[in-house]
Short mmCIF file of C-alpha atoms and ligand atoms in Angstrom, two decimals:
data_model
loop_
_atom_site.label_atom_id
_atom_site.label_comp_id
_atom_site.label_asym_id
_atom_site.label_seq_id
_atom_site.Cartn_x
_atom_site.Cartn_y
_atom_site.Cartn_z
CA UNK H 3 -176.57 7.75 -88.96
CA UNK H 4 -177.37 11.32 -87.86
CA UNK H 5 -180.98 12.38 -88.04
CA UNK H 6 -182.40 14.58 -90.76
CA UNK H 7 -183.56 18.15 -90.11
CA UNK H 8 -186.16 19.23 -92.65
CA UNK H 9 -187.67 22.68 -93.28
CA UNK H 10 -189.74 24.19 -96.05
CA UNK H 11 -190.63 27.67 -97.30
CA UNK H 12 -193.16 28.96 -99.83
CA UNK H 13 -192.57 30.82 -103.06
CA UNK H 14 -194.11 34.22 -103.57
CA UNK H 15 -195.70 36.43 -106.19
CA UNK H 16 -195.62 40.20 -106.39
CA UNK H 17 -198.99 41.94 -106.79
CA UNK H 18 -197.30 45.32 -107.35
CA UNK H 19 -193.90 46.94 -106.86
CA UNK H 20 -191.15 44.67 -108.20
CA UNK H 21 -188.02 46.49 -109.37
CA UNK H 22 -189.08 49.83 -107.86
CA UNK H 23 -188.81 48.15 -104.43
CA UNK H 24 -185.05 47.83 -105.05
CA UNK H 25 -185.00 51.67 -104.86
CA UNK H 26 -186.97 51.74 -101.60
CA UNK H 27 -190.45 52.12 -103.15
CA UNK H 28 -193.46 50.21 -101.77
CA UNK H 29 -194.43 46.67 -102.78
CA UNK H 30 -197.26 44.18 -102.14
CA UNK H 31 -196.44 40.47 -102.06
CA UNK H 32 -198.27 37.22 -101.28
CA UNK H 33 -196.84 33.82 -100.40
CA UNK H 34 -197.67 31.20 -103.03
CA UNK H 35 -198.92 27.65 -102.53
CA UNK H 36 -195.73 26.11 -103.89
CA UNK H 37 -192.86 25.19 -101.57
CA UNK H 38 -189.22 24.20 -101.45
CA UNK H 39 -188.25 21.59 -98.87
CA UNK H 40 -184.69 21.25 -97.66
CA UNK H 41 -183.27 18.44 -95.48
CA UNK H 42 -179.86 18.33 -93.87
CA UNK H 43 -177.95 15.87 -91.65
CA UNK H 44 -174.39 15.47 -90.39
CA UNK H 45 -172.29 13.41 -92.71
CA UNK H 46 -168.71 12.47 -93.55
CA UNK H 47 -168.84 14.15 -96.96
CA UNK H 48 -170.73 17.14 -98.36
CA UNK H 49 -173.42 15.96 -100.76
CA UNK H 50 -176.40 17.57 -102.46
CA UNK H 51 -179.14 15.24 -103.66
CA UNK H 52 -176.70 12.35 -103.51
CA UNK H 53 -173.88 14.00 -105.51
CA UNK H 54 -170.75 15.72 -104.14
CA UNK H 55 -171.72 19.35 -103.63
CA UNK H 56 -169.91 22.00 -105.65
CA UNK H 57 -170.10 25.01 -103.35
CA UNK H 58 -168.67 27.20 -106.11
CA UNK H 59 -171.82 26.56 -108.14
CA UNK H 60 -174.20 26.81 -105.18
CA UNK H 61 -173.78 30.30 -103.66
CA UNK H 62 -176.81 29.94 -101.35
CA UNK H 63 -175.34 26.78 -99.84
CA UNK H 64 -171.87 28.30 -99.66
CA UNK H 65 -173.13 31.35 -97.78
CA UNK H 66 -175.51 29.57 -95.42
CA UNK H 67 -173.00 26.86 -94.44
CA UNK H 68 -170.20 29.37 -93.79
CA UNK H 69 -170.18 28.53 -90.04
CA UNK H 70 -170.71 24.79 -90.38
CA UNK H 71 -167.78 22.89 -88.85
CA UNK H 72 -168.64 19.46 -90.25
CA UNK H 73 -169.75 17.94 -93.56
CA UNK H 74 -173.43 17.42 -94.31
CA UNK H 75 -175.84 15.74 -96.70
CA UNK H 76 -178.43 18.05 -98.24
CA UNK H 77 -181.57 17.00 -100.04
CA UNK H 78 -183.87 19.53 -101.71
CA UNK H 79 -187.25 19.12 -103.29
CA UNK H 80 -189.09 21.90 -105.01
CA UNK H 81 -192.36 22.55 -106.73
CA UNK H 82 -191.44 26.19 -107.39
CA UNK H 83 -190.08 26.58 -110.93
CA UNK H 84 -186.59 28.12 -110.84
CA UNK H 85 -185.87 31.44 -112.55
CA UNK H 86 -189.60 32.10 -112.98
CA UNK H 87 -190.16 35.07 -110.68
CA UNK H 88 -191.85 32.96 -108.00
CA UNK H 89 -189.20 33.32 -105.31
CA UNK H 90 -187.38 29.98 -105.65
CA UNK H 91 -184.09 31.56 -104.59
CA UNK H 92 -185.52 33.16 -101.45
CA UNK H 93 -187.57 30.06 -100.57
CA UNK H 94 -184.49 27.85 -100.87
CA UNK H 95 -182.51 30.26 -98.67
CA UNK H 96 -185.26 30.44 -96.03
CA UNK H 97 -185.79 26.67 -95.89
CA UNK H 98 -182.06 25.93 -95.81
CA UNK H 99 -181.40 28.54 -93.09
CA UNK H 100 -184.15 26.99 -90.93
CA UNK H 101 -183.01 23.40 -91.51
CA UNK H 102 -179.40 24.35 -90.61
CA UNK H 103 -180.57 26.17 -87.47
CA UNK H 104 -182.52 23.10 -86.42
CA UNK H 105 -179.44 20.91 -86.93
CA UNK H 106 -177.47 23.34 -84.72
CA UNK H 107 -180.14 22.96 -82.00
CA UNK H 108 -181.39 26.55 -82.43
CA UNK H 109 -184.94 27.85 -82.59
CA UNK H 110 -184.51 30.98 -84.76
CA UNK H 111 -187.03 33.78 -85.01
CA UNK H 112 -188.25 35.15 -88.36
CA UNK H 113 -185.89 38.12 -88.17
CA UNK H 114 -182.84 35.83 -88.01
CA UNK H 115 -184.13 33.79 -90.95
CA UNK H 116 -184.82 36.89 -93.05
CA UNK H 117 -181.30 38.20 -92.49
CA UNK H 118 -179.81 34.83 -93.40
CA UNK H 119 -182.04 34.39 -96.46
CA UNK H 120 -181.49 37.95 -97.69
CA UNK H 121 -177.71 37.71 -97.30
CA UNK H 122 -177.71 34.36 -99.12
CA UNK H 123 -179.63 35.99 -101.95
CA UNK H 124 -177.18 38.87 -102.08
CA UNK H 125 -174.32 36.35 -102.18
CA UNK H 126 -176.03 34.63 -105.11
CA UNK H 127 -177.28 37.57 -107.13
CA UNK H 128 -175.31 40.59 -105.95
CA UNK H 129 -178.03 43.13 -105.25
CA UNK H 130 -181.73 43.53 -104.60
CA UNK H 131 -184.25 44.13 -101.86
CA UNK H 132 -185.23 41.91 -98.89
CA UNK H 133 -188.78 41.66 -100.29
CA UNK H 134 -188.60 38.05 -101.50
CA UNK H 135 -186.79 36.82 -98.40
CA UNK H 136 -189.37 38.55 -96.18
CA UNK H 137 -192.32 37.03 -98.05
CA UNK H 138 -190.85 33.51 -98.06
CA UNK H 139 -189.95 33.59 -94.37
CA UNK H 140 -193.12 35.25 -93.08
CA UNK H 141 -195.66 33.77 -95.51
CA UNK H 142 -199.23 35.11 -95.80
CA UNK H 143 -199.05 38.62 -97.21
CA UNK H 144 -196.49 41.36 -96.71
CA UNK H 145 -196.23 45.03 -97.59
CA UNK H 146 -192.95 46.88 -98.02
CA UNK H 147 -192.61 50.58 -97.22
CA UNK H 148 -196.35 51.20 -96.90
CA UNK H 149 -197.41 54.33 -95.03
CA UNK H 150 -198.87 53.84 -91.51
CA UNK H 151 -199.32 50.23 -90.40
CA UNK H 152 -196.94 50.70 -87.43
CA UNK H 153 -198.84 48.07 -85.44
CA UNK H 154 -198.18 45.45 -88.13
CA UNK H 155 -194.48 46.13 -88.52
CA UNK H 156 -192.33 43.01 -88.86
CA UNK H 157 -188.82 44.40 -89.46
CA UNK H 158 -186.83 47.16 -91.14
CA UNK H 159 -183.69 46.34 -93.09
CA UNK H 160 -181.21 48.90 -94.46
CA UNK H 161 -178.54 48.28 -97.08
CA UNK H 162 -176.57 50.53 -99.41
CA UNK H 163 -178.41 53.69 -98.38
CA UNK H 164 -181.89 52.14 -98.87
CA UNK H 165 -184.35 51.01 -96.19
CA UNK H 166 -187.20 48.53 -96.37
CA UNK H 167 -189.81 48.41 -93.62
CA UNK H 168 -191.82 45.23 -93.91
CA UNK H 169 -195.34 44.88 -92.51
CA UNK H 170 -197.74 41.99 -92.26
CA UNK H 171 -200.62 42.39 -94.75
CA UNK H 172 -204.03 40.67 -94.88
CA UNK H 173 -204.30 38.26 -97.77
CA UNK H 174 -207.00 39.70 -100.07
CA UNK H 175 -209.94 37.46 -100.87
CA UNK H 176 -209.20 37.63 -104.60
CA UNK H 177 -208.30 35.03 -107.22
CA UNK H 178 -204.99 35.11 -109.06
CA UNK H 179 -203.93 32.88 -111.94
CA UNK H 180 -200.24 32.45 -112.68
CA UNK H 181 -199.01 31.93 -116.23
CA UNK H 182 -195.48 30.69 -116.80
CA UNK H 183 -193.82 31.51 -120.14
CA UNK H 184 -191.39 28.65 -119.52
CA UNK H 185 -188.49 31.01 -120.19
CA UNK H 186 -185.93 30.88 -117.37
CA UNK H 187 -184.90 34.40 -116.47
CA UNK H 188 -182.54 34.89 -113.51
CA UNK H 189 -183.12 37.99 -111.37
CA UNK H 190 -179.68 39.62 -111.36
CA UNK H 191 -179.49 40.58 -115.08
CA UNK H 192 -182.95 42.18 -114.91
CA UNK H 193 -182.08 44.17 -111.79
CA UNK H 194 -178.81 45.26 -113.43
CA UNK H 195 -180.62 46.28 -116.59
CA UNK H 196 -182.96 48.58 -114.64
CA UNK H 197 -180.02 49.97 -112.65
CA UNK H 198 -178.11 50.85 -115.83
CA UNK H 199 -181.24 52.50 -117.23
CA UNK H 200 -181.81 54.61 -114.09
CA UNK H 201 -178.16 55.72 -114.14
CA UNK H 202 -178.30 57.04 -117.65
CA UNK H 203 -181.83 58.46 -117.74
CA UNK H 204 -184.09 60.56 -115.53
CA UNK H 205 -186.96 59.04 -117.42
CA UNK H 206 -186.27 55.62 -115.87
CA UNK H 207 -186.13 57.19 -112.41
CA UNK H 208 -189.56 58.72 -113.10
CA UNK H 209 -190.91 55.29 -114.07
CA UNK H 210 -189.65 53.90 -110.75
CA UNK H 211 -191.40 56.76 -108.94
CA UNK H 212 -194.59 56.11 -110.91
CA UNK H 213 -194.56 52.38 -110.08
CA UNK H 214 -194.33 53.41 -106.42
CA UNK H 215 -197.46 55.60 -106.81
CA UNK H 216 -199.34 52.86 -108.63
CA UNK H 217 -198.46 50.42 -105.85
CA UNK H 218 -199.87 52.77 -103.20
CA UNK H 219 -203.11 53.11 -105.23
CA UNK H 220 -203.20 49.31 -105.50
CA UNK H 221 -202.84 49.03 -101.74
CA UNK H 222 -205.83 51.34 -101.25
CA UNK H 223 -207.79 49.17 -103.69
CA UNK H 224 -206.92 46.04 -101.68
CA UNK H 225 -208.05 47.70 -98.46
CA UNK H 226 -211.39 48.54 -100.09
CA UNK H 227 -211.61 45.10 -101.70
CA UNK H 228 -211.93 46.90 -105.05
CA UNK H 229 -210.83 44.32 -107.61
CA UNK H 230 -211.48 46.60 -110.57
CA UNK H 231 -209.20 49.34 -109.26
CA UNK H 232 -206.50 46.83 -108.31
CA UNK H 233 -206.72 45.25 -111.77
CA UNK H 234 -206.27 48.66 -113.42
CA UNK H 235 -203.18 49.30 -111.30
CA UNK H 236 -201.75 45.91 -112.22
CA UNK H 237 -202.11 46.58 -115.93
CA UNK H 238 -200.62 50.06 -115.56
CA UNK H 239 -197.73 48.53 -113.62
CA UNK H 240 -197.14 46.03 -116.42
CA UNK H 241 -196.92 48.87 -118.91
CA UNK H 242 -194.45 50.77 -116.73
CA UNK H 243 -192.34 47.63 -116.26
CA UNK H 244 -192.42 47.11 -120.03
CA UNK H 245 -191.11 50.65 -120.55
CA UNK H 246 -188.34 49.84 -118.06
CA UNK H 247 -187.42 46.97 -120.39
CA UNK H 248 -188.14 43.98 -118.14
CA UNK H 249 -191.09 42.47 -120.00
CA UNK H 250 -190.74 40.39 -123.18
CA UNK H 251 -192.99 39.35 -126.01
CA UNK H 252 -193.91 36.03 -124.38
CA UNK H 253 -194.99 37.78 -121.16
CA UNK H 254 -196.96 40.36 -123.14
CA UNK H 255 -198.63 37.56 -125.07
CA UNK H 256 -199.83 35.86 -121.86
CA UNK H 257 -200.94 39.19 -120.33
CA UNK H 258 -202.96 39.95 -123.49
CA UNK H 259 -204.43 36.45 -123.51
CA UNK H 260 -205.58 36.79 -119.87
CA UNK H 261 -207.02 40.31 -120.12
CA UNK H 262 -210.42 39.55 -121.73
CA UNK H 263 -211.38 37.57 -118.58
CA UNK H 264 -209.36 39.52 -116.01
CA UNK H 265 -209.49 42.76 -114.02
CA UNK H 266 -205.80 43.17 -114.65
CA UNK H 267 -202.64 41.25 -115.44
CA UNK H 268 -198.90 41.86 -115.24
CA UNK H 269 -195.54 40.19 -115.10
CA UNK H 270 -194.51 39.11 -111.62
CA UNK H 271 -190.98 38.99 -110.24
CA UNK H 272 -187.99 40.20 -112.16
CA UNK H 273 -189.41 39.62 -115.67
CA UNK H 274 -187.46 38.95 -118.86
CA UNK H 275 -189.40 35.65 -118.98
CA UNK H 276 -190.77 33.70 -116.04
CA UNK H 277 -194.33 34.32 -114.91
CA UNK H 278 -197.23 36.71 -115.17
CA UNK H 279 -200.28 36.92 -112.90
CA UNK H 280 -203.89 37.78 -113.66
CA UNK H 281 -206.54 38.96 -111.21
CA UNK H 282 -209.86 37.43 -112.18
CA UNK H 283 -213.26 36.02 -111.25
CA UNK H 284 -213.00 33.53 -114.10
CA UNK H 285 -209.86 31.56 -113.29
CA UNK H 286 -210.67 28.59 -115.52
CA UNK H 287 -211.18 30.81 -118.56
CA UNK H 288 -207.97 32.71 -117.84
CA UNK H 289 -206.02 29.48 -117.35
CA UNK H 290 -207.38 28.14 -120.65
CA UNK H 291 -206.47 31.39 -122.45
CA UNK H 292 -202.92 31.27 -121.05
CA UNK H 293 -202.50 27.63 -122.05
CA UNK H 294 -203.85 28.34 -125.54
CA UNK H 295 -201.01 30.84 -126.02
CA UNK H 296 -198.33 28.37 -124.97
CA UNK H 297 -198.07 29.23 -121.25
CA UNK H 298 -198.45 26.91 -118.28
CA UNK H 299 -201.22 28.14 -116.01
CA UNK H 300 -202.22 27.42 -112.46
CA UNK H 301 -204.74 28.94 -110.13
CA UNK H 302 -202.84 30.27 -107.14
CA UNK H 303 -203.92 29.76 -103.57
CA UNK H 304 -202.32 32.80 -101.95
CA UNK H 305 -201.30 33.32 -98.33
CA UNK H 306 -199.40 30.07 -97.72
CA UNK H 307 -197.67 29.58 -94.36
CA UNK H 308 -194.10 30.89 -94.15
CA UNK H 309 -190.91 28.97 -93.37
CA UNK H 310 -191.57 26.00 -91.08
CA UNK H 311 -189.97 22.85 -89.79
CA UNK H 312 -191.19 19.60 -91.27
CA UNK H 313 -191.06 16.21 -89.64
CA UNK H 314 -190.71 14.28 -92.86
CA UNK H 315 -187.63 12.45 -94.01
CA UNK H 316 -186.29 13.82 -97.29
CA UNK H 317 -188.03 12.62 -100.42
CA UNK H 318 -186.35 12.44 -103.78
CA UNK H 319 -185.75 15.78 -105.46
CA UNK H 320 -188.06 16.92 -108.23
CA UNK H 321 -186.15 19.73 -109.86
CA UNK H 322 -182.63 20.21 -111.06
CA UNK H 323 -180.50 22.53 -108.96
CA UNK H 324 -178.70 24.24 -111.79
CA UNK H 325 -180.20 27.61 -110.94
CA UNK H 326 -182.25 28.95 -108.09
CA UNK H 327 -181.98 32.61 -109.06
C1 MEV A 26 -187.66 39.82 -107.77
O1 MEV A 26 -188.61 38.88 -107.28
C2 MEV A 26 -188.02 41.19 -107.32
C3 MEV A 26 -187.12 42.33 -107.74
O2 MEV A 26 -187.75 43.51 -107.29
C4 MEV A 26 -185.72 42.23 -107.17
C5 MEV A 26 -185.65 42.50 -105.67
O3 MEV A 26 -186.57 43.06 -105.08
O4 MEV A 26 -184.62 42.11 -105.09
C6 MEV A 26 -186.99 42.42 -109.26
#
């Protein structure tokens, strides 16, 4: 039997800047303490978690195995909920790209992994920014298109007339609680919805611009460790995202539930369902408030390590693979 090659990558949550980042605006993102682990070994047949793999239904696998000249067994295990705005698609892509590189005897750098993960995401969801892929590969904290910060530059990626310069960012010493609505909401329809809106209305384009400004103010607040100012920016951002049409009543309900004990709260990721985050000094109270309104809460430990090789043999999968986007 061939040996297993195992890699893992963290999920992520967006403090500020989702959606507007697709149009080249700034964003602030932290790696989350939830990971996807992916194992691969040479085999006689292609299998995924013990079943024959249907590449047609698994675009990340189809893209990332495009140069593989032999069959392989894949095993995935995830504690990142899928379709929840926590970067499951990018984390899967990053972990799989690293596991495949290891099987090929390569020792890839982060830049290679980001390109692979971003292209796999594009293959799966059609369009978007390299923000999630960058956060899941690099881990810790990242900024996108922030002014200055030349000395902390990681990479710049251009696509379709847009450019994203990604920098390493200190992980703020602040507490975030995540609330999951439990509603699965894939990224692509939300990104398409905003794109259609921007095409038919200048107003939407102004909202995108405004989210960019709010994100820059939020970045200043993080640098000054000013939780109150950051919280205000988060709530403003949630309102702007709601106007763009990517919130929903369940997200608004959890944001409202969290607010009495929070500096700020907002949806995180592509919206339409999925998760919200709250910035708070009272995480237990916020978690209880979220749970009392039907959400699933957990207190996030931010700044998790990026994509890495693991020595472990694969363990049985936890989540279904029906959708990673
Ligand atoms: C999804 O996590 C973030 C979006 O901004 C899409 C993207 O950046 O590709 C909504």
